[in-house]
CSV table of C-alpha atoms in Angstrom, one decimal:
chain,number,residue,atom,x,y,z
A,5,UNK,CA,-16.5,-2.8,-13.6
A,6,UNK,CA,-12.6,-2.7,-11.5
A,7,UNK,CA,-12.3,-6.1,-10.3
A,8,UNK,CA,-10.0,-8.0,-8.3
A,9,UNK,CA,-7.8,-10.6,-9.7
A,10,UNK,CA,-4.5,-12.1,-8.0
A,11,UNK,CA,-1.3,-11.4,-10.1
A,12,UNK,CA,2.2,-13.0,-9.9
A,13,UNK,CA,4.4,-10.6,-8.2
A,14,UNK,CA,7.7,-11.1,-9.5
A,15,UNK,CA,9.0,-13.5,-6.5
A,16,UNK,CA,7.9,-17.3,-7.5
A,17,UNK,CA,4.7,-17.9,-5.6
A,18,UNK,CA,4.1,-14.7,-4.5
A,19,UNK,CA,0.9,-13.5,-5.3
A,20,UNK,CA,-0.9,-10.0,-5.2
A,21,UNK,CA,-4.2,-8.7,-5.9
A,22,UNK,CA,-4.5,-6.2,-8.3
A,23,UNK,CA,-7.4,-4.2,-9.6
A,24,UNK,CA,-8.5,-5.4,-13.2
A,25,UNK,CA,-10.4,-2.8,-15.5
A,26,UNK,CA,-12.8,-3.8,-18.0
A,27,UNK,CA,-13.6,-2.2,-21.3
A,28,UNK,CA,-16.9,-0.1,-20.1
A,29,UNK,CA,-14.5,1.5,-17.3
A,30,UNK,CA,-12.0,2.3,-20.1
A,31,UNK,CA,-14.4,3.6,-22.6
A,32,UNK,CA,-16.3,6.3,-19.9
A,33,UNK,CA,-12.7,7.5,-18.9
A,34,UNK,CA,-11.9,8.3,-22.8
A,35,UNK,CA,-15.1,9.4,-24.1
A,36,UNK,CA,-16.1,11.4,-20.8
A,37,UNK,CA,-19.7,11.1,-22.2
A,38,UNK,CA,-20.6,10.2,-18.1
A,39,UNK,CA,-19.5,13.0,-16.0
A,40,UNK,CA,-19.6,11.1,-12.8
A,41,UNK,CA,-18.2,7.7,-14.2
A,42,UNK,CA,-15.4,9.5,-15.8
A,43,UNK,CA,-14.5,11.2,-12.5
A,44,UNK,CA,-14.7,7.8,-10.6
A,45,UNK,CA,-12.3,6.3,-13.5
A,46,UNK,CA,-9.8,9.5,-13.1
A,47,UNK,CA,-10.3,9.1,-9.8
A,48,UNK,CA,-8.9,5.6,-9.6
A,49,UNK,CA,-6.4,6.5,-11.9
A,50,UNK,CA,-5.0,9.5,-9.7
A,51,UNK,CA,-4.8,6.8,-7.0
A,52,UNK,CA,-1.4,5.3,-8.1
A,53,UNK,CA,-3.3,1.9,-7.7
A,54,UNK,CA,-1.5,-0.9,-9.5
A,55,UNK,CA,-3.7,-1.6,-12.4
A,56,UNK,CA,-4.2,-4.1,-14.9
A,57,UNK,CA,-6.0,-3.9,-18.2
A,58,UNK,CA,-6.1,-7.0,-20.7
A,59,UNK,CA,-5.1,-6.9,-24.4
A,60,UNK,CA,-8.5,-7.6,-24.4
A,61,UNK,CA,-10.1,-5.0,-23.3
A,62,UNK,CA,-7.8,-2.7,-25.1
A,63,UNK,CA,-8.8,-4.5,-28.5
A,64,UNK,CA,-12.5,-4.1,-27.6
A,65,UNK,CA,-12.0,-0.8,-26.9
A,66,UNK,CA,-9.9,0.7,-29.6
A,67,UNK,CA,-13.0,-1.5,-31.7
A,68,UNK,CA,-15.5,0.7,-30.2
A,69,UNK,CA,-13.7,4.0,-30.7
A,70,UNK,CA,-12.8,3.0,-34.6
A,71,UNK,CA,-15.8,1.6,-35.6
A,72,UNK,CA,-19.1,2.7,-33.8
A,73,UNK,CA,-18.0,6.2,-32.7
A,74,UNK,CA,-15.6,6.6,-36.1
A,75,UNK,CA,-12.6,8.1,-34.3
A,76,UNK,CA,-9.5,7.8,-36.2
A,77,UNK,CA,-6.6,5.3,-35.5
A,78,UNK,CA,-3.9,8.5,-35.0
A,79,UNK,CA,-6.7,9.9,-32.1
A,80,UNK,CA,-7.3,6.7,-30.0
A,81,UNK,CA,-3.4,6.1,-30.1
A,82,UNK,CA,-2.9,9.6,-29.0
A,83,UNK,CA,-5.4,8.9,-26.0
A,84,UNK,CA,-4.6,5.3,-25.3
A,85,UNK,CA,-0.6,5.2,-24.3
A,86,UNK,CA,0.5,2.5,-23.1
């Protein structure tokens, strides 16, 4: 799910709304295991959209790489830069 949330944009009070993408959006884009999700995700990426992604969602995600599909540490850092 990419939703909308409103972000400070660096001048007091000024707002923006930025796209906000969840941890199922970030898991399809690295394990490309739906062709037509992964495209969307790449996609959106391609866009040059101002994105934002919560330590959250990272956390849950590098959780879901490590321990359910057993990919190593060194791999997800190698796909994940931040």
């Amino acid at each position: 799910t990419v939703r909308r949330c409103r972000v400070m944009d660096g001048q007091p009070g000024w707002r923006t709304t930025v796209a906000s993408i969840d941890t199922n959006v970030l898991l399809r884009w690295v394990m490309d295991d739906v062709p037509e999700h992964t495209a969307r995700v790449a996609a959106l990426f391609a866009s040059g959209e101002r994105l934002r992604v919560d330590d959250a969602t990272l956390m849950e995600a590098v959780y879901v790489l490590e321990r359910v599909k057993k990919i190593s540490r060194e791999r997800i850092v190698d796909t994940i830069k931040i």
